[in-house]
JSON list of C-alpha atoms in Angstrom, two decimals:
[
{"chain": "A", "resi": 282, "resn": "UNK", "atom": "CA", "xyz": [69.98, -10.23, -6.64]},
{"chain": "A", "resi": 283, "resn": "UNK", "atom": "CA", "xyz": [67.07, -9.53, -5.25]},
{"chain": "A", "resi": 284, "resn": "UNK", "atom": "CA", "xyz": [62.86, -10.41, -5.97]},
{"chain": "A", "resi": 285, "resn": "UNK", "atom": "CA", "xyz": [60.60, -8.20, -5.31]},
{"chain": "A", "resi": 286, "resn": "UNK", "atom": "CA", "xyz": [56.81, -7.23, -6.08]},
{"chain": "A", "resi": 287, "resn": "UNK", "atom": "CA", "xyz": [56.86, -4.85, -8.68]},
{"chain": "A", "resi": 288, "resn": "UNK", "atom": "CA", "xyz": [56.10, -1.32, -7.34]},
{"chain": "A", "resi": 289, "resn": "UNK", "atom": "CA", "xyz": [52.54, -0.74, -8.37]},
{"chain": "A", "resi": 290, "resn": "UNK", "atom": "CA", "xyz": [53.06, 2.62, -9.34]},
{"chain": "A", "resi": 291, "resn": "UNK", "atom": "CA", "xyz": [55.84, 1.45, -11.79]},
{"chain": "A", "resi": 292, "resn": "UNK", "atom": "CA", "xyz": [55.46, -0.59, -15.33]},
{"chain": "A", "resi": 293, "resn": "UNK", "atom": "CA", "xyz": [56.06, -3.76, -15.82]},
{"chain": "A", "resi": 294, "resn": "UNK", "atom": "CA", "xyz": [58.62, -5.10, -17.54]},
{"chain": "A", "resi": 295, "resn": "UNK", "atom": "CA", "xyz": [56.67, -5.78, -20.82]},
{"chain": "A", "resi": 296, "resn": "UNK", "atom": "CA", "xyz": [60.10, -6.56, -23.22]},
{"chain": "A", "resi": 297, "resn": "UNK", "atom": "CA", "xyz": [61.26, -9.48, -20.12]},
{"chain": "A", "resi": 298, "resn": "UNK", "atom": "CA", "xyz": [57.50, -10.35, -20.25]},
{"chain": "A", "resi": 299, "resn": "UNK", "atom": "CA", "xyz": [56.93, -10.79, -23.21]},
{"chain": "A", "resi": 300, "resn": "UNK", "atom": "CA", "xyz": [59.96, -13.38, -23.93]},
{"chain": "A", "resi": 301, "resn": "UNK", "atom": "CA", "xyz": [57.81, -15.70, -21.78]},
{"chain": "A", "resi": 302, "resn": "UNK", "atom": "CA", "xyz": [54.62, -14.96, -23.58]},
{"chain": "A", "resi": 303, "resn": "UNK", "atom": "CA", "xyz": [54.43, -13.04, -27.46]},
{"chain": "A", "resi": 304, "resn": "UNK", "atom": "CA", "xyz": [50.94, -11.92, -26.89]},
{"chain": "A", "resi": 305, "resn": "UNK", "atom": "CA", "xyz": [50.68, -7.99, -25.32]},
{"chain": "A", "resi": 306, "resn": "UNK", "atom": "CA", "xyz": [46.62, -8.72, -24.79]},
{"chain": "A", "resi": 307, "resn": "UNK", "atom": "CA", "xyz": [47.14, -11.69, -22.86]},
{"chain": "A", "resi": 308, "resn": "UNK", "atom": "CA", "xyz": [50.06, -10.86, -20.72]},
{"chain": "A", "resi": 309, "resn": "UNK", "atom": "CA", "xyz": [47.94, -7.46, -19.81]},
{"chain": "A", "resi": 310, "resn": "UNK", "atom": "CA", "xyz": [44.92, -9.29, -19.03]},
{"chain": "A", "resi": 311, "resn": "UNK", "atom": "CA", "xyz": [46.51, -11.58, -16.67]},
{"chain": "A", "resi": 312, "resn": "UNK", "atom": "CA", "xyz": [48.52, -8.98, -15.11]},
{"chain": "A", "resi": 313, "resn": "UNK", "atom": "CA", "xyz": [45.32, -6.72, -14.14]},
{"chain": "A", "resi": 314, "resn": "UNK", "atom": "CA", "xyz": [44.48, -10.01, -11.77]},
{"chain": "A", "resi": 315, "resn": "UNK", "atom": "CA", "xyz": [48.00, -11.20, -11.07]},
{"chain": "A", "resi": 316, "resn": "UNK", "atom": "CA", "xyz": [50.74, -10.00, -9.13]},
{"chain": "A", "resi": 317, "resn": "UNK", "atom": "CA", "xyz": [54.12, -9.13, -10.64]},
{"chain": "A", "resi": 318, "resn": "UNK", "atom": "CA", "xyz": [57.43, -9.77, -8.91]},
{"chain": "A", "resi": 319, "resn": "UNK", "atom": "CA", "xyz": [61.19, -8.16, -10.26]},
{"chain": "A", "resi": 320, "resn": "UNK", "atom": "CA", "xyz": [64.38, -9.42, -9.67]},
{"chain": "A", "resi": 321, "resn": "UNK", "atom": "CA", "xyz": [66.67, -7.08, -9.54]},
{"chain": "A", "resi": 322, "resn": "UNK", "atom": "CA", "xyz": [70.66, -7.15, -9.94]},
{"chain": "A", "resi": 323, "resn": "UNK", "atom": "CA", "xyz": [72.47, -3.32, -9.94]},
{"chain": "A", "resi": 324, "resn": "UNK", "atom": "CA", "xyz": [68.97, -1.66, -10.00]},
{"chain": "A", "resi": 325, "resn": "UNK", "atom": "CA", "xyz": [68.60, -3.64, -13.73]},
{"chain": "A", "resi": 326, "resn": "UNK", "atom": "CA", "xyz": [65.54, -5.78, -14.15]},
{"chain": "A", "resi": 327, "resn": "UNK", "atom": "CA", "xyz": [66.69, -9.31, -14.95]},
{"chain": "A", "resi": 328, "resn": "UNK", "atom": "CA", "xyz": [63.98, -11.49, -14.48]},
{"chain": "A", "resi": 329, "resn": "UNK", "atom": "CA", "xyz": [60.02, -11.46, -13.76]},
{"chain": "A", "resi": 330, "resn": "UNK", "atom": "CA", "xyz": [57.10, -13.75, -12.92]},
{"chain": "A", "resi": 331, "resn": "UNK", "atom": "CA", "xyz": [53.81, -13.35, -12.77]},
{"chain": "A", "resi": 332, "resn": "UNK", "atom": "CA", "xyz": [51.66, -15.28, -9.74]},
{"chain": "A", "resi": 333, "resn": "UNK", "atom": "CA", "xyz": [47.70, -15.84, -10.73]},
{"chain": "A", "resi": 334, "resn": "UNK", "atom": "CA", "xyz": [44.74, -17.00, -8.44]},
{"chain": "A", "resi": 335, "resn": "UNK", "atom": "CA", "xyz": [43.38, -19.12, -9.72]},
{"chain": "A", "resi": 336, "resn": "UNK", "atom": "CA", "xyz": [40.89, -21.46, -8.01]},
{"chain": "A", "resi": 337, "resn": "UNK", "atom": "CA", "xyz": [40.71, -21.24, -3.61]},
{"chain": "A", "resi": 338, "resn": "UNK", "atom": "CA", "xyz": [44.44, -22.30, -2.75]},
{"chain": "A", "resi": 339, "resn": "UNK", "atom": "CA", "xyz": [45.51, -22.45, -5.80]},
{"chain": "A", "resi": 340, "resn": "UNK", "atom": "CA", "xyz": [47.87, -20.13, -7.88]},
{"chain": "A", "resi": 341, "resn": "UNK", "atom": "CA", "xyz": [49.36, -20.29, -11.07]},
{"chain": "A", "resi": 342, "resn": "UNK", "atom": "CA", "xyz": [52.91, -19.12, -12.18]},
{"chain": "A", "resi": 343, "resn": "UNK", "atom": "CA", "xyz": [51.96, -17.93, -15.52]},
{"chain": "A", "resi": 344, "resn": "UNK", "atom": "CA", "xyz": [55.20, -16.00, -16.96]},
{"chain": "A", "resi": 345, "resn": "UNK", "atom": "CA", "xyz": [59.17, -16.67, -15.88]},
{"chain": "A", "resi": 346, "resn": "UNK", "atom": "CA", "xyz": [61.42, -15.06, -18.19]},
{"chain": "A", "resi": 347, "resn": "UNK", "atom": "CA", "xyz": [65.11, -13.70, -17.77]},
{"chain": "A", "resi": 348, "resn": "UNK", "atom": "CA", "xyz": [66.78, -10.92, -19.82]},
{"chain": "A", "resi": 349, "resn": "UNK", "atom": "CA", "xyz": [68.63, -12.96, -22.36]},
{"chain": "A", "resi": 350, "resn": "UNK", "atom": "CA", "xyz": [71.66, -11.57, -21.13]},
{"chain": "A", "resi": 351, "resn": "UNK", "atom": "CA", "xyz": [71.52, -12.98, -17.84]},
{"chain": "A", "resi": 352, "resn": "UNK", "atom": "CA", "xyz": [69.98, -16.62, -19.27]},
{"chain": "A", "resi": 353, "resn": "UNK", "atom": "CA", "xyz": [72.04, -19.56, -17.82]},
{"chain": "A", "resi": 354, "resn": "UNK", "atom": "CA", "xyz": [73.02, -18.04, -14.54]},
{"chain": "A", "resi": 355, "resn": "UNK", "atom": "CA", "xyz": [70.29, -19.53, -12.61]},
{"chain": "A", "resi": 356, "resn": "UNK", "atom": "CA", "xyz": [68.40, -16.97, -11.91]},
{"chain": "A", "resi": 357, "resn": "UNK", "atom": "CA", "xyz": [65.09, -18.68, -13.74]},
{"chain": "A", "resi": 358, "resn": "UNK", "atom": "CA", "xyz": [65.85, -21.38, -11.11]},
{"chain": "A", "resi": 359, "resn": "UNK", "atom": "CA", "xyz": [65.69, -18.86, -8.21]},
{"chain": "A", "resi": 360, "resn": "UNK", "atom": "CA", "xyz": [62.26, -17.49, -9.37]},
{"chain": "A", "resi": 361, "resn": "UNK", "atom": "CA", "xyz": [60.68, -20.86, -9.66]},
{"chain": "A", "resi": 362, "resn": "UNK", "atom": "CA", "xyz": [61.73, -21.21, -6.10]},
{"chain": "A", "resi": 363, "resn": "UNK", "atom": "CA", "xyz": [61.01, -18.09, -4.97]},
{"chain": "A", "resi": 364, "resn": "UNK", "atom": "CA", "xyz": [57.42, -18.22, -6.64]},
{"chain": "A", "resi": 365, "resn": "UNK", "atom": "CA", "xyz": [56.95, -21.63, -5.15]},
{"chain": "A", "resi": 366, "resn": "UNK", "atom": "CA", "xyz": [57.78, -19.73, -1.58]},
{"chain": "A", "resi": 367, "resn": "UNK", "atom": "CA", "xyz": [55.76, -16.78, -2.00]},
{"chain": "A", "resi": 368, "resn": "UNK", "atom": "CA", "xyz": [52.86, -18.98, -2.85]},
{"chain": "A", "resi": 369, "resn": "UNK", "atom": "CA", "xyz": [53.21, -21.14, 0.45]},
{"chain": "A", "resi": 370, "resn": "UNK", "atom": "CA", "xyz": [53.29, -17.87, 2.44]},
{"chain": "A", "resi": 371, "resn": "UNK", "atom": "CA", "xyz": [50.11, -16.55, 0.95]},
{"chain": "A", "resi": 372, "resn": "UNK", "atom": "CA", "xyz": [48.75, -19.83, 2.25]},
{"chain": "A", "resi": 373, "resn": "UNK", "atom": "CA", "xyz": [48.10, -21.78, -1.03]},
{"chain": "A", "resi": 374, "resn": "UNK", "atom": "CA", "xyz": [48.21, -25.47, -1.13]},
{"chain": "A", "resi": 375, "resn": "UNK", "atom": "CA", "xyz": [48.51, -26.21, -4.71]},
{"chain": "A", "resi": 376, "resn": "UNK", "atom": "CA", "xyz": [50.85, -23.70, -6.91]},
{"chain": "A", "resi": 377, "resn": "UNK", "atom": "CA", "xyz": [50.15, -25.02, -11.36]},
{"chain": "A", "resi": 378, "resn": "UNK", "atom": "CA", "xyz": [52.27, -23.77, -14.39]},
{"chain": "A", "resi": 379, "resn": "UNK", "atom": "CA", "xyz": [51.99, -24.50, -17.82]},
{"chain": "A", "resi": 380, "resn": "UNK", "atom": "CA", "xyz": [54.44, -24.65, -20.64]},
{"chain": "A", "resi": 381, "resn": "UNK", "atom": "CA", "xyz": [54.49, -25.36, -24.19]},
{"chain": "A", "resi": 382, "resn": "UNK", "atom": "CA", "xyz": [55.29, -28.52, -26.08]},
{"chain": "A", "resi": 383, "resn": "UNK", "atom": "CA", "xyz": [58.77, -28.03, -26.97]},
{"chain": "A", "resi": 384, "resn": "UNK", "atom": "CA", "xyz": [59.78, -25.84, -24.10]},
{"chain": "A", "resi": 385, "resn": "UNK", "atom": "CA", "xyz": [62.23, -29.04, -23.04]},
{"chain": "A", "resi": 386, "resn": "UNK", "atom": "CA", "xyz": [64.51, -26.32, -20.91]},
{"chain": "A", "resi": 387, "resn": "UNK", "atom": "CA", "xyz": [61.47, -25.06, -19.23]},
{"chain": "A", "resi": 388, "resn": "UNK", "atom": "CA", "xyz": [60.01, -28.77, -18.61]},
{"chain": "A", "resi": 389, "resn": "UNK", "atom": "CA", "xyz": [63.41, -29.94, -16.97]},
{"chain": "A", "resi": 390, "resn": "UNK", "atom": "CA", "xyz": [63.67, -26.80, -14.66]},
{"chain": "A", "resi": 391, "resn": "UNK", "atom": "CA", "xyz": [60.25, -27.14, -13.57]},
{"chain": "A", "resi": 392, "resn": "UNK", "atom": "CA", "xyz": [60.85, -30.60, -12.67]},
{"chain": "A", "resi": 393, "resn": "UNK", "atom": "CA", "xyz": [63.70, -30.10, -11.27]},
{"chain": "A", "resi": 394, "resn": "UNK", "atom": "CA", "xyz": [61.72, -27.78, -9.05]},
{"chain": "A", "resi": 395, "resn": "UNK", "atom": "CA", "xyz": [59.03, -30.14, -7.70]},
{"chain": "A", "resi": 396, "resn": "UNK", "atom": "CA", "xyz": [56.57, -29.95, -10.12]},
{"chain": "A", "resi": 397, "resn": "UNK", "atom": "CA", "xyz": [54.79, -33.04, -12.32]},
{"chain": "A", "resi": 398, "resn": "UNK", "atom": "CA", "xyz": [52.87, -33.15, -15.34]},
{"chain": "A", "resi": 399, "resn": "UNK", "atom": "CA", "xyz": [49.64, -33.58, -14.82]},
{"chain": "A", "resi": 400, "resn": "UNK", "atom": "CA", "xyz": [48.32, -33.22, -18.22]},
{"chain": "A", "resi": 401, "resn": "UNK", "atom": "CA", "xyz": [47.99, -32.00, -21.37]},
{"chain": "A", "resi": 402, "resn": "UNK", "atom": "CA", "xyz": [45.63, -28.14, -22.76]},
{"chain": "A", "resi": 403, "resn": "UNK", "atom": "CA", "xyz": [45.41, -30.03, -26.49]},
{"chain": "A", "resi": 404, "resn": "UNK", "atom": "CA", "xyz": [45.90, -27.02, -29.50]},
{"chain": "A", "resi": 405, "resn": "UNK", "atom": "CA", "xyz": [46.45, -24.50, -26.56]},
{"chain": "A", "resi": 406, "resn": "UNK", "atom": "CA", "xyz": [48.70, -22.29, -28.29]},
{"chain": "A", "resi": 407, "resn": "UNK", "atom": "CA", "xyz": [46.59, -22.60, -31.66]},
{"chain": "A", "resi": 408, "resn": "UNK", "atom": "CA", "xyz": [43.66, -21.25, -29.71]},
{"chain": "A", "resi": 409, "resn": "UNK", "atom": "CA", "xyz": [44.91, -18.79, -27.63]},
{"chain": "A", "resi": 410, "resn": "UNK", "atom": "CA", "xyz": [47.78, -17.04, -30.26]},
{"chain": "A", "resi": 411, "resn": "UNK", "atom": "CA", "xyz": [46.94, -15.68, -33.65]},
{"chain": "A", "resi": 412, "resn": "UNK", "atom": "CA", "xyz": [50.55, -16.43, -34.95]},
{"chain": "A", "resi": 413, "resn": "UNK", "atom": "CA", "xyz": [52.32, -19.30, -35.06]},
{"chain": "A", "resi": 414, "resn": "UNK", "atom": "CA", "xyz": [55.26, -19.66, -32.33]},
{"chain": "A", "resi": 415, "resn": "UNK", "atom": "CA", "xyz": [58.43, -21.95, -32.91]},
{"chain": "A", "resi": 416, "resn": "UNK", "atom": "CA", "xyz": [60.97, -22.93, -30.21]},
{"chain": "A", "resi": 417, "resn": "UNK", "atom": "CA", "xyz": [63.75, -25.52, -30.96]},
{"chain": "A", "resi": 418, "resn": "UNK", "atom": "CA", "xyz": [62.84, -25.91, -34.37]},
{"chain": "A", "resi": 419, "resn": "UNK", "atom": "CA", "xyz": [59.21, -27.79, -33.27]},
{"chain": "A", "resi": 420, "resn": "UNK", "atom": "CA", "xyz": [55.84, -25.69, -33.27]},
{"chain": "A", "resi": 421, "resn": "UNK", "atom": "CA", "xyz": [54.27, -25.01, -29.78]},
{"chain": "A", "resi": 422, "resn": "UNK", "atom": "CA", "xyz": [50.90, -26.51, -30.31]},
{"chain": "A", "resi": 423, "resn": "UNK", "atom": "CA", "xyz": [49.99, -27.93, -26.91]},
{"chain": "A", "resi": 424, "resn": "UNK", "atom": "CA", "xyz": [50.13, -26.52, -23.33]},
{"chain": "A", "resi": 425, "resn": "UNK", "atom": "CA", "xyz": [51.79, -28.87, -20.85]},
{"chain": "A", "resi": 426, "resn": "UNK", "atom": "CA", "xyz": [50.47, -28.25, -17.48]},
{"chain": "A", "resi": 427, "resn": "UNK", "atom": "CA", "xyz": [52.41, -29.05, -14.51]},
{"chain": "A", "resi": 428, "resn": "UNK", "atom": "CA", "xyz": [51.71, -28.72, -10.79]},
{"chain": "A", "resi": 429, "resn": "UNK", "atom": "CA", "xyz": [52.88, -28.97, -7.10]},
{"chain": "A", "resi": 430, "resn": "UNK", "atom": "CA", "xyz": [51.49, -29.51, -3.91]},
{"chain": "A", "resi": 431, "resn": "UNK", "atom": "CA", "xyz": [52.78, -26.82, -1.44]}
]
């Protein structure tokens, strides 16, 4: 497998991007200020993230999704890691994500990558989304935000 930027010439991988994130508006608007990486196994796209500036040295992983296919192979693991790199070498010192309330598989891989909670975006998702979104059974109200010192 490998991770690349996407191609800017080429479109992103809106269906993989939108697993992450159900709203088309928002994942284009952070997009147009983000940068989009691929990884690719057997010229297929299997996973994406998006990396967002944020603040000076600071950048925000703001989508990680894998084809549903490929889930539970470890490749959301390798582009946590790989994000986490990239960011160093662009010379950030702080890298943030955030993730909602019941994402429990996304809060344990996160952690598992070096990041810690350090707080909570109250009603994010009722803000931000026009529709309700479920995962595990449990509404995603609240945004938890996590970071990492690089």
């Amino acid at each position: 497998m490998e991770i690349m930027p996407l191609d800017l010439h080429s479109p992103p991988p809106m269906q993989l991007l939108l697993l992450a994130d159900p709203s088309e508006s928002l994942v284009e608007r952070y997009l147009k200020r983000g940068t989009c990486y691929i990884a690719a196994e057997d010229r297929a796209v299997v996973g994406v993230y998006v990396l967002l500036p944020t603040r000076p040295d600071t950048v925000e992983l703001v989508n990680v999704a894998v084809d549903e296919a490929q889930q539970g192979k470890g490749i959301g693991k390798k582009l946590v890691l790989h994000a986490i790199d990239t960011a160093k070498q662009l010379g950030y010192r702080t890298i943030e994500i955030g993730t909602g309330n019941s994402s429990v598989n996304q809060l344990a891989l996160y952690q598992k990558c070096g990041f810690r909670i350090t707080g909570v975006d109250r009603d994010f998702f009722l803000r931000h989304y026009d529709e309700p979104i479920f995962e595990n059974g449990i509404q995603i109200v609240d945004m938890i935000r996590m970071a990492q010192d690089l």
